[in-house]
mmCIF file with all atom_site columns, C-alpha atoms in Angstrom:
data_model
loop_
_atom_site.group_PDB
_atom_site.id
_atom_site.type_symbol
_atom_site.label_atom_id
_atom_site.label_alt_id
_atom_site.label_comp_id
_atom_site.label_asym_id
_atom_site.label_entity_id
_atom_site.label_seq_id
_atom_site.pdbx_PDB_ins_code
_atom_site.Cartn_x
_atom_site.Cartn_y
_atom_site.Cartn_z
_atom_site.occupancy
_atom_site.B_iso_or_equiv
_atom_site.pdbx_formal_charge
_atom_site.auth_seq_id
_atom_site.auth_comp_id
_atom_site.auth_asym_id
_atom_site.auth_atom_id
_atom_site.pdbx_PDB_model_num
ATOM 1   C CA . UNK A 1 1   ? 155.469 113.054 -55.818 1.00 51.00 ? 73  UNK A CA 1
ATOM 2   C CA . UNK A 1 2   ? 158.441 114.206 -54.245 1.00 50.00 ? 74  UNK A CA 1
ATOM 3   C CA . UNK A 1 3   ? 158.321 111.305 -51.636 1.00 55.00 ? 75  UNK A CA 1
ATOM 4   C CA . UNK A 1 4   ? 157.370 108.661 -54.380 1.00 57.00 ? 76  UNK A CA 1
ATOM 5   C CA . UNK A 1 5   ? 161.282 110.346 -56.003 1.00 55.00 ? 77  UNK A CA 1
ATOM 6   C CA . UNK A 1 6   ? 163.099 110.214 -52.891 1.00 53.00 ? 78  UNK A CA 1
ATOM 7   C CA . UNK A 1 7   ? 162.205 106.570 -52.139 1.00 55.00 ? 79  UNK A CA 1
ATOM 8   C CA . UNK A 1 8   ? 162.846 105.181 -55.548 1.00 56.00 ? 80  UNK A CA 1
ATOM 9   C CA . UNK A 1 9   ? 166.345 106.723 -55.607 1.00 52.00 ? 81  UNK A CA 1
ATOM 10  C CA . UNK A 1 10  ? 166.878 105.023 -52.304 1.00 52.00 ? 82  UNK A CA 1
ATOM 11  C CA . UNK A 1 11  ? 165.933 101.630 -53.505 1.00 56.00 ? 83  UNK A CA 1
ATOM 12  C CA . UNK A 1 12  ? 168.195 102.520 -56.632 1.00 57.00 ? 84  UNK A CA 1
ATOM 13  C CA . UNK A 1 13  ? 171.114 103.568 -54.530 1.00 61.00 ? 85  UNK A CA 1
ATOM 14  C CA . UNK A 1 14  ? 170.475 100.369 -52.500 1.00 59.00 ? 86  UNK A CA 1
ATOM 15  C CA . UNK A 1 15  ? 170.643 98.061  -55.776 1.00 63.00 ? 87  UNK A CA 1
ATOM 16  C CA . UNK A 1 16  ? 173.789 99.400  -56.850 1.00 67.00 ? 88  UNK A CA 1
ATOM 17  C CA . UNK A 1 17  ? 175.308 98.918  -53.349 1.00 66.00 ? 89  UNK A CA 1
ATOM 18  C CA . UNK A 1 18  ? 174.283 95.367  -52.970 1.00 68.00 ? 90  UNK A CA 1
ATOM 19  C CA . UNK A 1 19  ? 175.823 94.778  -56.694 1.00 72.00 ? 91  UNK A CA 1
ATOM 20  C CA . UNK A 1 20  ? 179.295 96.327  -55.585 1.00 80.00 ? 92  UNK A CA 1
ATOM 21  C CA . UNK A 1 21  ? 179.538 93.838  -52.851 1.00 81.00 ? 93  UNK A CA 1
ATOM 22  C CA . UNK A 1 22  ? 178.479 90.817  -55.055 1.00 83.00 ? 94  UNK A CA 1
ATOM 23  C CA . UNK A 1 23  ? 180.808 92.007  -57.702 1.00 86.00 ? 95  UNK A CA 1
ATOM 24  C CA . UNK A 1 24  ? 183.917 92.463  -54.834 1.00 89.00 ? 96  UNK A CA 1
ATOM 25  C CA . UNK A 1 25  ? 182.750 88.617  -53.676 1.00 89.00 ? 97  UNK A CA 1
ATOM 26  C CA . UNK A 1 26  ? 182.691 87.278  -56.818 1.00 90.00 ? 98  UNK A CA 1
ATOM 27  C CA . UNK A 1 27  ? 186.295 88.605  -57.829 1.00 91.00 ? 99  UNK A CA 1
ATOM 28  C CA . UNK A 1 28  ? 186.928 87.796  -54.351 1.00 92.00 ? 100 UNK A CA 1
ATOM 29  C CA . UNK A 1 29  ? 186.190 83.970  -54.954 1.00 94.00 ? 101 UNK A CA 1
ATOM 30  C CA . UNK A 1 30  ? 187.855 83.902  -57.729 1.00 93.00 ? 102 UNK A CA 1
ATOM 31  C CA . UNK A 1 31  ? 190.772 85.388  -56.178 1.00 94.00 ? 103 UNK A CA 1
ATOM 32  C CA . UNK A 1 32  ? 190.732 82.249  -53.783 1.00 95.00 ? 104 UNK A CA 1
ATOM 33  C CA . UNK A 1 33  ? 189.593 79.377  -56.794 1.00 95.00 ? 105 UNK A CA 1
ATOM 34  C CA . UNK A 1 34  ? 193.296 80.701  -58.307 1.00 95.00 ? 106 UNK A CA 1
ATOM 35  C CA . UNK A 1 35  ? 195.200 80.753  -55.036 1.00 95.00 ? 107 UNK A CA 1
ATOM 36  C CA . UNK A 1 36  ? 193.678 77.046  -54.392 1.00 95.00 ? 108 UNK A CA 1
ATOM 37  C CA . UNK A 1 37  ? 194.935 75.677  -57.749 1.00 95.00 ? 109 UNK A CA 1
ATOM 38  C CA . UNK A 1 38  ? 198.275 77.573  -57.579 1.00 95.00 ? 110 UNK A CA 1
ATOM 39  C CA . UNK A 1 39  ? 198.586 75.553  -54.040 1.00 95.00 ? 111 UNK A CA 1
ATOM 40  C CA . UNK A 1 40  ? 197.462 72.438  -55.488 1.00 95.00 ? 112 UNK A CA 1
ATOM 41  C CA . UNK A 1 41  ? 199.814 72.480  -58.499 1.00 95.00 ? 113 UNK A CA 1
ATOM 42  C CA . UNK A 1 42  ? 203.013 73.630  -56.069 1.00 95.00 ? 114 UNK A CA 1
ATOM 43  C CA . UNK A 1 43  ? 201.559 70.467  -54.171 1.00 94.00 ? 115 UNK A CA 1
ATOM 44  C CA . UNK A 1 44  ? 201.963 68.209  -56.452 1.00 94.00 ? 116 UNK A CA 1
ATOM 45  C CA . UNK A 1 45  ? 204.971 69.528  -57.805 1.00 94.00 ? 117 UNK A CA 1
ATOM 46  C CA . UNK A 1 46  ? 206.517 68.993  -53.982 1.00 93.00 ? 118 UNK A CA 1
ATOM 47  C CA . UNK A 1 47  ? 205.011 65.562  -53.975 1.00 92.00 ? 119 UNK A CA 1
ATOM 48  C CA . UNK A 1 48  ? 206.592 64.494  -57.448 1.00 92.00 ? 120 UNK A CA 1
ATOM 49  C CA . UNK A 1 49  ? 210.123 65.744  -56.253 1.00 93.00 ? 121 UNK A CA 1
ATOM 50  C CA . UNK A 1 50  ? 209.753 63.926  -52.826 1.00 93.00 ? 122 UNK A CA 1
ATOM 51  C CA . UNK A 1 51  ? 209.051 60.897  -54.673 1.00 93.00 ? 123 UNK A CA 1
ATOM 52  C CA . UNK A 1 52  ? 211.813 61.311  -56.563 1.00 93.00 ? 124 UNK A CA 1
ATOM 53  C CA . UNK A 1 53  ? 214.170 61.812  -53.698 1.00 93.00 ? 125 UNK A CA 1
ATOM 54  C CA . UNK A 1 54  ? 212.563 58.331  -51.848 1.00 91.00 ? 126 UNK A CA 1
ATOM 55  C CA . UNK A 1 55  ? 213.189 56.813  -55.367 1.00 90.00 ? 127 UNK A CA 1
ATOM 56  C CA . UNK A 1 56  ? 216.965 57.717  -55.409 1.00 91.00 ? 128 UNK A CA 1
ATOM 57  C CA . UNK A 1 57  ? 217.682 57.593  -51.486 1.00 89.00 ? 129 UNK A CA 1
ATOM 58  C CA . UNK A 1 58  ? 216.452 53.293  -52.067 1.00 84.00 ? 130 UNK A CA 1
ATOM 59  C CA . UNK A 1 59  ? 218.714 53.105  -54.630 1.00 85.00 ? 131 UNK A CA 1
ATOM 60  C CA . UNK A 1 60  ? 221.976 54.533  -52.369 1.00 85.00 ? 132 UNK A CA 1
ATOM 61  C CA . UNK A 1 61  ? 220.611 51.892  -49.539 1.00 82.00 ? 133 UNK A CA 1
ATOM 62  C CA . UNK A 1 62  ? 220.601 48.865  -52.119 1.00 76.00 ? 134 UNK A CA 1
ATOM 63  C CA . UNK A 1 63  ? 223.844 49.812  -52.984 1.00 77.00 ? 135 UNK A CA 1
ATOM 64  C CA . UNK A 1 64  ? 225.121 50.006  -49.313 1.00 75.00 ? 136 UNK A CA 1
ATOM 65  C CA . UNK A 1 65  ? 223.548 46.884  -48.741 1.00 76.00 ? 137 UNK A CA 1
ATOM 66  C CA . UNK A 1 66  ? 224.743 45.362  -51.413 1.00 82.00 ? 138 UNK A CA 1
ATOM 67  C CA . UNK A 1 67  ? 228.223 46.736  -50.732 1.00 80.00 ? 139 UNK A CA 1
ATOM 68  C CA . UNK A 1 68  ? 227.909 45.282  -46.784 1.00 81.00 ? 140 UNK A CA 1
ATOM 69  C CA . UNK A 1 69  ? 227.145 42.001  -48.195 1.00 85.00 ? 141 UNK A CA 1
ATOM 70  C CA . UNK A 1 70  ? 230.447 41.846  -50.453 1.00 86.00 ? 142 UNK A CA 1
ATOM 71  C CA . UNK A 1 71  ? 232.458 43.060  -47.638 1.00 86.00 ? 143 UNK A CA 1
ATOM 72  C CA . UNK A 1 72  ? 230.976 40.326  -45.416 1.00 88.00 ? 144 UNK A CA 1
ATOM 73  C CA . UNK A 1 73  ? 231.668 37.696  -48.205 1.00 89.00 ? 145 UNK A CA 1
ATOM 74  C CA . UNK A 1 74  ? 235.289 39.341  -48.792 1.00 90.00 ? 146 UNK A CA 1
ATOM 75  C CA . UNK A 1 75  ? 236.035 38.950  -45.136 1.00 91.00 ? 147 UNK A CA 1
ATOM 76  C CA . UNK A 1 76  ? 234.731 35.346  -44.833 1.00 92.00 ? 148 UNK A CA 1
ATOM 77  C CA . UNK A 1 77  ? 236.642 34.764  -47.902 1.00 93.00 ? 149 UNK A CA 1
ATOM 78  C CA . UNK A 1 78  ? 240.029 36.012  -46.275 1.00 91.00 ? 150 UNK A CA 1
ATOM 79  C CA . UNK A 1 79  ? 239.463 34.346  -43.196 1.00 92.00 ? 151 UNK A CA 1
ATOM 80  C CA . UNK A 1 80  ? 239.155 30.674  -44.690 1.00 93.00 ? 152 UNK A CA 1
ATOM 81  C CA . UNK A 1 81  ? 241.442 31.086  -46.772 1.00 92.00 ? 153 UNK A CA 1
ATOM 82  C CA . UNK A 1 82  ? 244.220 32.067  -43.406 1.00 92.00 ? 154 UNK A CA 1
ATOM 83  C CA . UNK A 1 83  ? 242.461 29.378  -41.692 1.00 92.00 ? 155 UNK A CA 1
ATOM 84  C CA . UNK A 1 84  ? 243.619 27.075  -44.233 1.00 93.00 ? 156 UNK A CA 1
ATOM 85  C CA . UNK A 1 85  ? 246.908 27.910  -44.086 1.00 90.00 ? 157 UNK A CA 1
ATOM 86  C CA . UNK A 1 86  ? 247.297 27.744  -40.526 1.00 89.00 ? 158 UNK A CA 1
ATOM 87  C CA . UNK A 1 87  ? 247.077 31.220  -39.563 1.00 90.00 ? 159 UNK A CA 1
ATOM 88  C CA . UNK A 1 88  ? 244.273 32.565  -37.381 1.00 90.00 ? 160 UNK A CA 1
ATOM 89  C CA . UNK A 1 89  ? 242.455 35.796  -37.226 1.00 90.00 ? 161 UNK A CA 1
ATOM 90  C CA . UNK A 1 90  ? 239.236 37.628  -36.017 1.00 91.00 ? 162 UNK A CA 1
ATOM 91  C CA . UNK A 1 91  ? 236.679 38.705  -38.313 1.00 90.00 ? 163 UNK A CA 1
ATOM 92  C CA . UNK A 1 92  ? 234.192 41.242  -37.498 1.00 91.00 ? 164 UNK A CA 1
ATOM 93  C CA . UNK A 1 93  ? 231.893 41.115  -40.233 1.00 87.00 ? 165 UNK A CA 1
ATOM 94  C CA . UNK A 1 94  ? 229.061 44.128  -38.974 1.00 83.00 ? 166 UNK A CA 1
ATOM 95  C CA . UNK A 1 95  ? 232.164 46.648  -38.408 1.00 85.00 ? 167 UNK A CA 1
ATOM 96  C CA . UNK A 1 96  ? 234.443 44.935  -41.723 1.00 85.00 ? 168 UNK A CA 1
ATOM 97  C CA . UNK A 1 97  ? 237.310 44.543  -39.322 1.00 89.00 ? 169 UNK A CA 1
ATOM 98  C CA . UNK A 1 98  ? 240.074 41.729  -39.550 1.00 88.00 ? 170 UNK A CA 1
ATOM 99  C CA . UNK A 1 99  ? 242.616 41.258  -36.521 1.00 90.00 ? 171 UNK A CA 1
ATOM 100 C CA . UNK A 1 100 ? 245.305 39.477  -36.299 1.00 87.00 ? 172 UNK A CA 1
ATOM 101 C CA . UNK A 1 101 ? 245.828 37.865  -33.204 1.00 85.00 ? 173 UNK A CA 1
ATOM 102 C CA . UNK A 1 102 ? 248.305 37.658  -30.898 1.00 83.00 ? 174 UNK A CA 1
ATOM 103 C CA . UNK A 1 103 ? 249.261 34.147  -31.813 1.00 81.00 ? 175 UNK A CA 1
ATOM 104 C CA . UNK A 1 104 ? 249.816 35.388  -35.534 1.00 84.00 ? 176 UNK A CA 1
ATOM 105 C CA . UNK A 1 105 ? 252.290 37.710  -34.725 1.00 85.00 ? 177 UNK A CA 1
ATOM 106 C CA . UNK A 1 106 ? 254.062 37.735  -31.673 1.00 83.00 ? 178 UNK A CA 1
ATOM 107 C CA . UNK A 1 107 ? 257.582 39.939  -30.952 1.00 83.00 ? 179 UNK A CA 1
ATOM 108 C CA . UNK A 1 108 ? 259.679 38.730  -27.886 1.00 83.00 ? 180 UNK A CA 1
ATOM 109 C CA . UNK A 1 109 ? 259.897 40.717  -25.331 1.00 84.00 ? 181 UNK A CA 1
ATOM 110 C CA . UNK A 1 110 ? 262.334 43.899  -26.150 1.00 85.00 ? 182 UNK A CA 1
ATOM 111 C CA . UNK A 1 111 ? 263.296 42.318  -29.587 1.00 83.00 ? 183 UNK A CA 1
ATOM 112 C CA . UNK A 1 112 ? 262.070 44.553  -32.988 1.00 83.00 ? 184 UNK A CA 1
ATOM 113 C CA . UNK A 1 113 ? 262.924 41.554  -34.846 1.00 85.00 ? 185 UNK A CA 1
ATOM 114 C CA . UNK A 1 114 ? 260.498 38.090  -35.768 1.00 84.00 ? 186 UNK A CA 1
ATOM 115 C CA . UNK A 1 115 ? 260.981 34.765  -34.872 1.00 87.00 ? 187 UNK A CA 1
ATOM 116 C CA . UNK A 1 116 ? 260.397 32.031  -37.910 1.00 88.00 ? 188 UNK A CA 1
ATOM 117 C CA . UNK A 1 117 ? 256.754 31.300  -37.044 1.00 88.00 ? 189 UNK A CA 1
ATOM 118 C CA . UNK A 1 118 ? 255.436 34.843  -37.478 1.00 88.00 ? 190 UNK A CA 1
ATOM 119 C CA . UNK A 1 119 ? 257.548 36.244  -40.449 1.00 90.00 ? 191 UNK A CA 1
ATOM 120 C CA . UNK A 1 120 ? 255.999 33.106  -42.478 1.00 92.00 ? 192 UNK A CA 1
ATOM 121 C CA . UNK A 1 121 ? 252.814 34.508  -40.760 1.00 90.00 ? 193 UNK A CA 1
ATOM 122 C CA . UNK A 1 122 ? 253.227 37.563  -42.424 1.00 88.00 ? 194 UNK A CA 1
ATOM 123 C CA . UNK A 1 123 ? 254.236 36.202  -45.858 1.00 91.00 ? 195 UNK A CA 1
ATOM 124 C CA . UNK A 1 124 ? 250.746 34.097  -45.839 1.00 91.00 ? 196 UNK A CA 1
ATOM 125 C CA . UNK A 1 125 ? 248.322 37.024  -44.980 1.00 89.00 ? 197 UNK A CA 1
ATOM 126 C CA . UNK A 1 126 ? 250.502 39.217  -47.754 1.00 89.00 ? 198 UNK A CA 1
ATOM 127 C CA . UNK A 1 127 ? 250.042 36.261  -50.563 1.00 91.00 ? 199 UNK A CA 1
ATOM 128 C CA . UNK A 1 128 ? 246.395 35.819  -49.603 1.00 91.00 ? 200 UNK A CA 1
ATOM 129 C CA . UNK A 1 129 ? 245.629 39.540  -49.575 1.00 88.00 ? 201 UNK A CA 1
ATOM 130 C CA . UNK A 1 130 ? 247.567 39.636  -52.652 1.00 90.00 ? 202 UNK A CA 1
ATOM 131 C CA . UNK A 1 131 ? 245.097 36.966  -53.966 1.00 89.00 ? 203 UNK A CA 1
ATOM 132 C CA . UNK A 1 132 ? 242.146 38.072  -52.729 1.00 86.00 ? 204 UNK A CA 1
ATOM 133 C CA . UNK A 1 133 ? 242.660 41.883  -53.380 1.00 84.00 ? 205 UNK A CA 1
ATOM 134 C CA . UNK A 1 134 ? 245.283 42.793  -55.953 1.00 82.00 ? 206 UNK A CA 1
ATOM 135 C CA . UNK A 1 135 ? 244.108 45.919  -56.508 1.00 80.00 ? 207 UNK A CA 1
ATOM 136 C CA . UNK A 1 136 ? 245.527 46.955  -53.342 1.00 73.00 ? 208 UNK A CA 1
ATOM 137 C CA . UNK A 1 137 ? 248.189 44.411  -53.220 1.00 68.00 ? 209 UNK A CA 1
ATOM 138 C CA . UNK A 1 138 ? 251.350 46.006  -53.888 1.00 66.00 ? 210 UNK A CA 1
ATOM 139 C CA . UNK A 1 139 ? 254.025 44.390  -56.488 1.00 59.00 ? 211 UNK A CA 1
ATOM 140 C CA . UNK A 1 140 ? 258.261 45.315  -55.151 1.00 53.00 ? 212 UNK A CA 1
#
């Protein structure tokens, strides 16, 4: 009878061993179902804000754009308008640069001062600048 003892508290001692590990996998699993959702939720969370961020960063490039296109149209603007009046310039509408050529103004040699032809120039690109821009035009 002693044997029969022995080898039913074995089997009982192995029963309670094999429900410690099931219990440790279960809490185990569920251990790793919450640190899956956590990830999930901080996932979506990241993906939200990113959108966000794409959402705002098109906005900031339609207004560039938009703000490249006026400057182009401003520049064209400025240039017909000289043009008209007899006075030629360069327009580089990608960079937003106007130059004034050589023929516009022109000192003679070792003279500070301006002949006729390019102090009337002058007074044309200052009234169509004043025209075209009086916010920066300033008033004497």
């Amino acid at each position: 009878m002693a044997e029969t003892d022995d080898q039913t508290f074995l089997e009982d001692e192995g029963a309670g061993y094999l429900v410690s590990v099931s219990d440790i996998m279960a809490g185990l699993l569920f251990v790793f179902i919450i640190t899956l959702v956590a990830f999930v939720i901080q996932f979506q969370y990241a993906s939200d804000a990113k959108e966000q961020q794409q959402q705002i960063l098109e906005e900031k490039v339609d207004d560039l754009t938009n703000a490249r296109k006026l400057r182009k149209a401003l520049l064209t603007q400025i240039q017909d308008e000289l043009d008209e009046q007899g006075v030629k310039v360069q327009v580089d509408l990608e960079q937003g640069i106007l130059r004034l050529t050589e023929e516009t103004i022109r000192f003679r040699t070792g003279d500070s001062s301006l002949d006729e032809q390019p102090r009337r120039n002058i007074e044309i690109i200052s009234r169509v600048l004043a025209e075209l821009l009086p916010c920066y035009a300033g008033t004497s």
